[in-house]
Coordinates of C-alpha atoms in Angstrom, one line a residue:
Chain A
M479 CA 121.9 86.1 143.7
A480 CA 118.7 84.2 144.6
T481 CA 116.7 83.7 141.4
S482 CA 113.1 83.0 140.7
S483 CA 112.2 79.4 140.4
V484 CA 110.0 80.2 137.4
G485 CA 111.5 81.4 134.1
P486 CA 110.0 83.9 131.7
T487 CA 107.0 83.5 129.4
L488 CA 107.1 84.6 125.8
V489 CA 103.9 85.3 123.9
L490 CA 104.3 85.6 120.1
G491 CA 101.5 86.4 117.7
G492 CA 100.5 88.4 114.7
A493 CA 98.9 91.8 114.4
R494 CA 95.5 91.9 116.2
S495 CA 96.0 88.3 117.2
G496 CA 94.9 88.9 120.8
K497 CA 98.4 88.3 122.1
S498 CA 98.5 91.2 124.6
S499 CA 95.1 90.3 126.1
F500 CA 96.3 86.7 126.5
A501 CA 99.5 87.9 128.1
E502 CA 97.5 90.2 130.5
K503 CA 95.3 87.3 131.5
R504 CA 98.3 85.1 132.0
V505 CA 99.9 87.6 134.4
E506 CA 96.6 88.0 136.3
T507 CA 96.7 84.3 137.2
F508 CA 100.1 84.7 139.0
G509 CA 98.5 86.5 141.9
L510 CA 101.4 89.0 142.2
P511 CA 101.5 92.8 142.1
M512 CA 101.4 93.5 138.4
H513 CA 103.8 95.8 136.5
Y514 CA 103.3 96.9 132.9
L515 CA 106.4 97.9 131.0
A516 CA 105.3 99.8 127.9
T517 CA 108.1 100.1 125.2
G518 CA 105.9 102.1 122.8
R519 CA 106.5 105.8 122.1
A520 CA 103.7 108.3 121.6
F521 CA 104.4 110.0 118.3
D522 CA 101.4 112.3 118.3
Q523 CA 98.6 113.6 120.5
E524 CA 96.1 110.9 119.4
M525 CA 98.5 108.1 120.4
R526 CA 99.3 109.9 123.7
E527 CA 95.6 110.0 124.5
R528 CA 95.2 106.3 123.6
I529 CA 98.1 105.4 125.9
V530 CA 96.6 107.4 128.8
L531 CA 93.3 105.6 128.4
H532 CA 94.8 102.2 128.3
Q533 CA 97.0 103.1 131.3
A534 CA 93.9 104.2 133.3
A535 CA 92.1 101.0 132.4
R536 CA 95.1 98.9 133.6
Q537 CA 95.4 101.1 136.8
G538 CA 91.8 100.3 137.6
K539 CA 92.8 96.6 137.5
G540 CA 95.7 97.1 139.8
W541 CA 98.6 97.5 137.3
T542 CA 101.6 99.9 137.8
T543 CA 102.7 101.2 134.4
H544 CA 106.3 102.0 133.4
E545 CA 107.3 103.6 130.1
E546 CA 110.7 102.7 128.8
P547 CA 111.4 102.7 125.0
L548 CA 115.1 101.8 125.2
E549 CA 116.6 100.9 128.5
L550 CA 114.5 97.7 128.9
V551 CA 117.2 95.7 130.8
G552 CA 118.0 98.6 133.1
L553 CA 114.4 99.0 134.1
L554 CA 113.9 95.2 134.5
R555 CA 116.9 95.2 136.8
R556 CA 115.6 98.1 138.9
I557 CA 112.2 96.5 139.5
N558 CA 113.6 92.9 139.9
D559 CA 111.8 91.3 142.8
P560 CA 110.3 87.8 143.3
G561 CA 107.1 89.4 144.6
R562 CA 106.3 91.0 141.2
A563 CA 105.0 90.1 137.8
V564 CA 106.1 92.2 134.9
L565 CA 104.5 92.3 131.5
I566 CA 106.7 93.7 128.7
D567 CA 104.6 94.9 125.8
C568 CA 106.3 94.6 123.5
L569 CA 109.7 93.4 122.2
T570 CA 108.8 94.5 118.7
L571 CA 108.6 98.2 119.6
W572 CA 111.8 97.9 121.7
V573 CA 113.6 96.5 118.6
T574 CA 112.1 99.4 116.5
N575 CA 113.3 102.0 119.0
L576 CA 116.8 100.5 119.3
M577 CA 117.1 100.5 115.5
M578 CA 115.9 104.2 115.3
E579 CA 118.6 105.1 117.8
E580 CA 121.2 103.0 115.9
R581 CA 122.1 101.0 119.0
D582 CA 124.3 97.9 118.8
M583 CA 121.6 95.3 118.5
D584 CA 123.9 92.4 119.4
A585 CA 125.1 94.1 122.6
E586 CA 121.5 94.9 123.6
F587 CA 120.3 91.4 122.9
A588 CA 123.3 90.0 124.8
A589 CA 122.5 92.2 127.8
L590 CA 118.9 90.9 127.9
A591 CA 120.1 87.3 127.5
A592 CA 122.5 87.8 130.4
F593 CA 119.8 89.2 132.6
L594 CA 117.1 86.6 132.0
P595 CA 118.6 83.8 134.1
E596 CA 119.0 86.4 137.0
A597 CA 115.4 87.6 136.7
R598 CA 113.5 87.3 139.9
S599 CA 110.3 89.0 138.8
R600 CA 107.9 86.8 137.0
L601 CA 108.3 88.1 133.4
V602 CA 105.9 87.9 130.5
F603 CA 107.2 89.2 127.1
V604 CA 104.9 90.0 124.2
S605 CA 106.2 90.2 120.7
N606 CA 105.0 90.3 117.1
E607 CA 105.9 87.4 114.8
V608 CA 106.8 89.3 111.6
G609 CA 108.8 86.8 109.5
L610 CA 106.0 84.8 107.8
G611 CA 105.3 87.1 104.9
I612 CA 107.1 87.8 101.6
V613 CA 110.7 89.2 102.0
P614 CA 110.3 93.0 102.2
D615 CA 111.7 95.2 99.4
N616 CA 113.0 97.6 101.9
R617 CA 116.4 97.0 103.7
M618 CA 115.3 98.5 107.0
A619 CA 112.3 96.1 107.1
R620 CA 114.5 93.1 106.3
D621 CA 116.9 94.1 109.1
F622 CA 114.0 94.6 111.5
R623 CA 112.7 91.1 110.6
D624 CA 116.1 89.6 111.1
H625 CA 116.6 91.3 114.5
S626 CA 113.1 90.3 115.7
G627 CA 113.6 86.7 114.7
R628 CA 117.0 86.5 116.4
L629 CA 115.6 88.1 119.6
H630 CA 112.7 85.7 119.7
Q631 CA 115.1 82.7 119.5
I632 CA 117.2 84.2 122.3
V633 CA 114.2 84.9 124.6
A634 CA 112.4 81.6 123.8
E635 CA 115.6 79.7 124.6
K636 CA 115.7 81.2 128.1
S637 CA 111.9 81.0 128.7
A638 CA 110.0 78.5 130.7
E639 CA 107.0 78.8 128.4
V640 CA 106.3 80.1 124.9
Y641 CA 102.9 80.6 123.4
F642 CA 102.0 81.4 119.8
V643 CA 98.6 83.2 119.7
A644 CA 96.3 83.3 116.6
A645 CA 92.7 84.5 116.6
G646 CA 92.9 85.0 120.4
L647 CA 93.8 81.3 120.9
P648 CA 97.1 80.2 122.5
L649 CA 99.2 77.4 121.1
K650 CA 101.8 76.2 123.6
M651 CA 105.1 75.8 121.9
K652 CA 107.2 75.3 125.0
G653 CA 106.6 74.5 128.7
Chain B
M210 CA 64.9 79.8 118.8
A211 CA 66.1 76.3 118.7
T212 CA 69.8 76.3 118.0
S213 CA 72.3 73.8 116.6
S214 CA 74.1 71.8 119.3
V215 CA 77.3 72.2 117.2
G216 CA 79.0 75.6 117.0
P217 CA 80.9 76.9 114.0
T218 CA 84.3 75.8 112.6
L219 CA 86.9 78.4 111.7
V220 CA 89.7 77.4 109.3
L221 CA 92.6 79.9 109.2
G222 CA 95.6 79.7 107.0
G223 CA 98.0 81.5 104.7
A224 CA 97.9 81.9 100.9
R225 CA 97.9 78.5 99.1
S226 CA 98.0 76.7 102.5
G227 CA 95.3 74.2 101.5
K228 CA 92.8 75.8 103.9
S229 CA 89.8 75.7 101.5
S230 CA 90.4 72.1 100.5
F231 CA 90.6 71.2 104.2
A232 CA 87.4 73.1 104.9
E233 CA 85.6 71.4 102.0
K234 CA 86.7 67.9 103.3
R235 CA 85.6 68.9 106.8
V236 CA 82.1 69.8 105.5
E237 CA 81.9 66.6 103.5
T238 CA 82.2 64.6 106.8
F239 CA 79.1 66.2 108.2
G240 CA 76.8 64.1 106.0
L241 CA 74.5 67.1 105.4
P242 CA 73.3 68.9 102.2
M243 CA 76.2 71.2 101.4
H244 CA 76.0 74.9 100.7
Y245 CA 78.9 77.0 99.5
L246 CA 78.8 80.7 100.2
A247 CA 81.3 82.5 97.9
T248 CA 82.1 86.0 99.0
G249 CA 84.5 86.8 96.2
R250 CA 83.7 89.1 93.3
A251 CA 84.7 88.4 89.7
F252 CA 86.5 91.5 88.5
D253 CA 87.1 90.3 85.0
Q254 CA 86.2 87.6 82.5
E255 CA 89.1 85.3 83.4
M256 CA 88.0 85.3 87.1
R257 CA 84.4 84.8 86.1
E258 CA 85.4 81.7 84.1
R259 CA 87.4 80.3 86.9
I260 CA 84.5 80.8 89.3
V261 CA 82.2 79.0 86.9
L262 CA 84.6 76.1 86.6
H263 CA 84.9 75.8 90.4
Q264 CA 81.2 76.0 90.8
A265 CA 80.6 73.2 88.3
A266 CA 83.1 71.0 90.1
R267 CA 81.4 71.6 93.4
Q268 CA 78.0 71.0 91.9
G269 CA 79.1 67.6 90.6
K270 CA 79.9 66.8 94.3
G271 CA 76.5 67.9 95.4
W272 CA 77.2 71.5 96.5
T273 CA 74.7 74.4 96.1
T274 CA 76.5 77.6 95.5
H275 CA 75.5 81.1 96.7
E276 CA 77.3 84.3 95.8
E277 CA 77.2 87.1 98.3
P278 CA 80.0 89.7 98.5
L279 CA 78.4 91.8 101.3
E280 CA 75.2 90.7 103.0
L281 CA 76.8 87.6 104.6
V282 CA 74.7 87.6 107.7
G283 CA 71.5 88.2 105.8
L284 CA 72.2 85.2 103.6
L285 CA 73.2 83.0 106.6
R286 CA 69.9 83.9 108.2
R287 CA 67.9 83.0 105.1
I288 CA 69.5 79.6 104.7
N289 CA 69.6 78.9 108.5
D290 CA 68.5 75.3 108.9
P291 CA 69.9 72.5 111.2
G292 CA 69.7 70.1 108.2
R293 CA 72.4 72.1 106.2
A294 CA 76.1 72.6 106.2
V295 CA 77.4 76.0 104.9
L296 CA 81.0 76.7 103.9
I297 CA 81.8 80.4 103.9
D298 CA 84.8 81.0 101.6
C299 CA 86.1 83.4 102.7
L300 CA 85.9 86.0 105.5
T301 CA 89.0 87.8 104.0
L302 CA 87.1 88.7 100.8
W303 CA 84.1 89.7 102.8
V304 CA 86.3 92.1 104.8
T305 CA 87.8 93.4 101.6
N306 CA 84.3 94.0 100.0
L307 CA 83.0 95.7 103.2
M308 CA 86.0 98.1 103.2
M309 CA 85.6 98.9 99.5
E310 CA 81.9 99.9 100.2
E311 CA 83.0 101.8 103.3
R312 CA 80.7 99.9 105.5
D313 CA 80.8 100.3 109.3
M314 CA 83.0 97.4 110.2
D315 CA 82.2 97.3 113.9
A316 CA 78.5 97.1 113.1
E317 CA 79.0 94.3 110.5
F318 CA 81.2 92.3 112.9
A319 CA 78.7 92.8 115.7
A320 CA 75.9 91.5 113.5
L321 CA 77.8 88.4 112.7
A322 CA 78.7 87.9 116.3
A323 CA 75.1 88.3 117.3
F324 CA 74.0 85.7 114.7
L325 CA 76.5 83.0 115.5
P326 CA 74.9 81.7 118.7
E327 CA 71.6 81.5 116.8
A328 CA 73.1 79.6 113.9
R329 CA 71.3 76.3 113.2
S330 CA 73.2 75.4 110.0
R331 CA 76.5 73.7 110.5
L332 CA 78.9 76.6 109.6
V333 CA 82.5 76.4 108.4
F334 CA 84.3 79.7 107.9
V335 CA 87.5 80.0 105.9
S336 CA 89.8 83.0 106.3
N337 CA 93.4 84.1 105.5
E338 CA 95.7 84.9 108.4
V339 CA 97.4 88.1 107.2
G340 CA 99.0 89.5 110.3
L341 CA 102.3 87.6 110.5
G342 CA 104.4 89.7 108.1
I343 CA 106.0 93.1 108.3
V344 CA 103.7 96.1 109.1
P345 CA 102.5 97.3 105.6
D346 CA 103.5 100.8 104.5
N347 CA 100.0 101.4 103.2
R348 CA 97.3 102.6 105.5
M349 CA 94.5 100.6 103.8
A350 CA 96.5 97.4 104.2
R351 CA 97.2 98.1 107.9
D352 CA 93.4 98.7 108.4
F353 CA 92.6 95.5 106.5
R354 CA 95.0 93.5 108.7
D355 CA 93.5 95.0 111.9
H356 CA 89.9 94.3 110.8
S357 CA 90.8 90.8 109.8
G358 CA 92.5 90.1 113.1
R359 CA 89.6 91.4 115.1
L360 CA 87.1 89.4 113.1
H361 CA 89.1 86.2 113.6
Q362 CA 89.1 86.8 117.3
I363 CA 85.3 87.3 117.3
V364 CA 84.6 84.2 115.2
A365 CA 87.1 82.0 117.0
E366 CA 85.6 83.0 120.4
K367 CA 82.1 81.8 119.2
S368 CA 83.4 78.7 117.3
A369 CA 83.4 75.1 118.5
E370 CA 86.6 74.3 116.6
V371 CA 89.4 76.4 115.1
Y372 CA 92.1 75.0 112.8
F373 CA 95.3 76.6 111.5
V374 CA 96.3 75.1 108.2
A375 CA 99.8 75.2 106.8
A376 CA 101.2 73.1 103.9
G377 CA 97.8 71.4 103.7
L378 CA 98.1 70.2 107.3
P379 CA 95.6 71.2 110.0
L380 CA 96.6 72.2 113.5
K381 CA 93.8 72.2 115.9
M382 CA 93.8 75.4 118.0
K383 CA 90.4 74.9 119.7
G384 CA 87.8 72.1 120.1
Chain C
M483 CA 113.6 49.9 93.3
A484 CA 114.2 49.4 97.0
T485 CA 113.0 52.4 98.8
S486 CA 113.8 53.9 102.2
S487 CA 111.4 52.9 104.9
V488 CA 111.5 56.5 106.2
G489 CA 109.8 59.3 104.3
P490 CA 111.1 62.9 104.0
T491 CA 111.0 65.5 106.7
L492 CA 109.8 69.1 105.9
V493 CA 110.8 71.9 108.1
L494 CA 108.8 75.1 107.5
G495 CA 109.3 78.4 109.3
G496 CA 109.6 82.2 109.0
A497 CA 112.7 84.4 108.5
R498 CA 115.2 83.9 111.3
S499 CA 113.0 81.3 112.9
G500 CA 115.8 78.9 113.6
K501 CA 114.4 76.4 111.0
S502 CA 117.8 75.6 109.4
S503 CA 119.5 75.0 112.8
F504 CA 116.6 72.8 113.8
A505 CA 116.9 70.9 110.5
E506 CA 120.7 70.4 110.9
K507 CA 120.2 69.0 114.4
R508 CA 117.5 66.7 113.1
V509 CA 119.8 65.3 110.4
E510 CA 122.6 64.9 113.0
T511 CA 120.3 62.5 115.0
F512 CA 120.1 60.1 112.0
G513 CA 123.6 58.8 112.4
L514 CA 124.2 58.8 108.7
P515 CA 126.8 60.5 106.5
M516 CA 125.4 64.0 106.0
H517 CA 125.0 65.8 102.7
Y518 CA 124.1 69.5 102.5
L519 CA 122.4 70.6 99.3
A520 CA 122.5 74.4 99.0
T521 CA 120.1 75.9 96.5
G522 CA 121.2 79.5 97.1
R523 CA 123.3 81.5 94.6
A524 CA 126.0 83.9 95.6
F525 CA 125.2 87.2 93.8
D526 CA 128.2 89.1 95.2
Q527 CA 131.6 88.7 96.9
E528 CA 130.2 89.2 100.4
M529 CA 127.6 86.4 99.9
R530 CA 130.3 84.2 98.4
E531 CA 132.5 84.7 101.5
R532 CA 129.6 84.0 103.8
I533 CA 128.8 80.7 101.9
V534 CA 132.4 79.6 102.1
L535 CA 132.5 80.2 105.9
H536 CA 129.3 78.3 106.5
Q537 CA 130.5 75.5 104.3
A538 CA 133.8 75.3 106.3
A539 CA 131.8 75.1 109.5
R540 CA 129.7 72.3 108.3
Q541 CA 132.7 70.5 106.8
G542 CA 134.3 70.5 110.3
K543 CA 131.1 68.7 111.5
G544 CA 131.4 66.1 108.8
W545 CA 129.0 67.4 106.1
T546 CA 129.6 67.2 102.4
T547 CA 128.2 70.2 100.6
H548 CA 126.6 70.3 97.1
E549 CA 125.6 73.5 95.4
E550 CA 122.7 73.2 93.0
P551 CA 120.4 76.2 92.3
L552 CA 118.1 74.5 89.7
E553 CA 118.5 70.8 89.0
L554 CA 117.5 69.7 92.5
V555 CA 115.8 66.5 91.5
G556 CA 118.7 65.5 89.2
L557 CA 121.1 65.9 92.1
L558 CA 118.9 64.1 94.6
R559 CA 118.7 61.2 92.1
R560 CA 122.5 61.1 91.7
I561 CA 123.2 61.0 95.4
N562 CA 120.2 58.7 96.2
D563 CA 121.5 56.1 98.7
P564 CA 119.8 54.6 101.8
G565 CA 123.1 55.2 103.7
R566 CA 122.9 59.0 103.4
A567 CA 121.1 61.9 104.9
V568 CA 120.5 64.9 102.7
L569 CA 119.5 68.4 104.0
I570 CA 118.0 70.6 101.2
D571 CA 118.4 74.2 102.3
C572 CA 116.1 75.5 101.0
L573 CA 113.0 75.1 98.7
T574 CA 112.3 78.8 98.8
L575 CA 115.5 79.6 97.0
W576 CA 114.9 76.8 94.6
V577 CA 111.5 78.3 93.7
T578 CA 113.1 81.7 93.3
N579 CA 115.8 80.3 91.0
L580 CA 113.3 78.4 88.9
M581 CA 111.1 81.5 88.5
M582 CA 114.1 83.6 87.4
E583 CA 114.9 81.0 84.8
E584 CA 111.2 81.0 83.7
R585 CA 111.0 77.2 84.2
D586 CA 107.7 75.4 84.0
M587 CA 106.9 75.3 87.7
D588 CA 104.2 72.6 87.4
A589 CA 106.6 70.3 85.6
E590 CA 109.4 70.9 88.2
F591 CA 107.1 70.3 91.1
A592 CA 105.7 67.2 89.4
A593 CA 109.2 65.8 88.9
L594 CA 110.0 66.3 92.6
A595 CA 106.7 64.7 93.6
A596 CA 107.4 61.7 91.4
F597 CA 110.9 61.3 92.9
L598 CA 110.0 61.5 96.6
P599 CA 108.4 58.1 96.9
E600 CA 111.5 56.6 95.3
A601 CA 113.9 58.5 97.5
R602 CA 116.3 56.2 99.4
S603 CA 118.4 58.9 101.1
R604 CA 116.9 60.3 104.3
L605 CA 115.8 63.7 103.1
V606 CA 115.1 66.9 105.2
F607 CA 113.7 69.9 103.3
V608 CA 113.9 73.4 104.7
S609 CA 111.5 76.1 103.4
N610 CA 110.2 79.6 104.3
E611 CA 106.5 80.0 105.0
V612 CA 105.8 83.2 103.2
G613 CA 102.0 83.3 102.9
L614 CA 100.9 84.7 106.2
G615 CA 101.3 88.4 105.5
I616 CA 99.3 90.9 103.4
V617 CA 98.8 90.1 99.7
P618 CA 101.9 91.7 98.0
D619 CA 101.2 94.5 95.5
N620 CA 103.7 93.0 93.1
R621 CA 102.7 90.3 90.7
M622 CA 106.0 88.4 90.9
A623 CA 105.8 88.2 94.7
R624 CA 102.2 87.0 94.5
D625 CA 103.2 84.2 92.1
F626 CA 106.2 83.3 94.2
R627 CA 103.9 83.0 97.3
D628 CA 101.5 80.8 95.3
H629 CA 104.2 78.6 94.0
S630 CA 105.8 78.2 97.4
G631 CA 102.4 77.3 99.0
R632 CA 101.7 74.7 96.3
L633 CA 105.1 73.2 96.7
H634 CA 104.8 73.0 100.5
Q635 CA 101.5 71.1 100.1
I636 CA 103.1 68.7 97.6
V637 CA 106.1 68.0 99.8
A638 CA 104.1 67.8 103.0
E639 CA 101.8 65.3 101.5
K640 CA 104.7 63.0 100.7
S641 CA 106.6 63.6 103.9
A642 CA 106.7 61.4 107.0
E643 CA 107.1 64.3 109.3
V644 CA 106.4 68.1 109.0
Y645 CA 107.6 70.7 111.5
F646 CA 106.6 74.4 111.8
V647 CA 109.4 76.3 113.6
A648 CA 109.0 79.6 115.3
A649 CA 111.4 81.3 117.8
G650 CA 113.6 78.2 117.4
L651 CA 110.9 75.9 118.7
P652 CA 109.5 73.1 116.5
L653 CA 105.8 72.4 116.4
K654 CA 105.1 68.9 114.9
M655 CA 102.3 69.2 112.3
K656 CA 102.7 65.6 110.9
G657 CA 104.3 62.4 111.9

């Protein structure tokens, strides 16, 4: 299969670090039709309304939105096209959703890792760095932190560029 | 109004990262009369004693100390002078105090953002990065994390230089 | 005493950041006999088994393993030799163990600080950055965070090189 000459971008950052805005601006520089892959789930009416507002705002700027809480790799394969940019926002919520469904995390991560070198769309992944605080008391939170850290290493290793964002400012870690 | 030719400095870092020491040393290089704006409140006698000791130590090095838990912008306006350097230690405690008083955070942050381009004193802000751990269970902590992150983005955007400090070492993110 | 011409390396990072792998690879580049100083304690059979597996894997790559939860400085002095590289994994667990034994943290840190300039082995310290989340509710966790932060500043100050690792990628902060 013909593959993109440009590997993925990974944008890591803390809560309210400006990582998603930075990632959106990065995608806008590619000059390609822009696809937004939202992994978050609306748990209540308020969240649903917020999602609809954000979606409308992106639509006005020319984005096509896809919602996919679990089958991330399947969707990336379906929209795989060198003439497209895809922003995945975010890996953190994908990990959360997979854990809630008790999926086999190693298998899910391996499927993503296997897909990345075949990706033809220009991919930008957003994710929360969550491993720089105190060890959580709660087992679920510790597992989540471990899964997130492993996934970041996997995606970073296959990425052409990796940014760490703090206070809205990007620090280039790779690329 | 005549404004300083040099924009603010923002120093971000974790707990016990050495961010305040770095910020003090940064201010000392400016060669200007040094003002220390403490936003922390003494909740007990032990803390009061610690504050007095720190204040005496800074006084010996030529610092003038101001204590202001809430009206940060008002105080910055009152001491606004191109012949002065002002260290604000720290934004984190200011956010905490504003939340405790149930202030309108957006209005407070907007007032600071509006003041910064008019600042004539040489300003150095210190703040804790708190968004790189697991999402807190507690609503108040989540709100605090969101407010802190938003404020850091606002101040960083208006700053001439931004440092991230870890293990006492500064990493320049802007400037 | 003749001292090494090369100061220590400090590798900081979050949970599952890839910091230990990076540190191991760093040590492998030195071309010296490799010693692994494990500070972790096996609290149960499962952990004991995991430690034995890791130890066997390192042994196959030519590492000699030492286990020392508390007397870190004593052991570093005993194996002090310019013809050796020593990976200390990790300072975080050393701090945990010292706190559990109610040791005098200032005295322990001072002993390490006094030893470092005399170190002849090529040292690589691994530690978890834990100060970038929300202030923990729990006093013990706050103290742990403070001790860790102080120790990182002490070791970084005496180190020739300091790395911050995220998503498996090193960011050089010193050296």
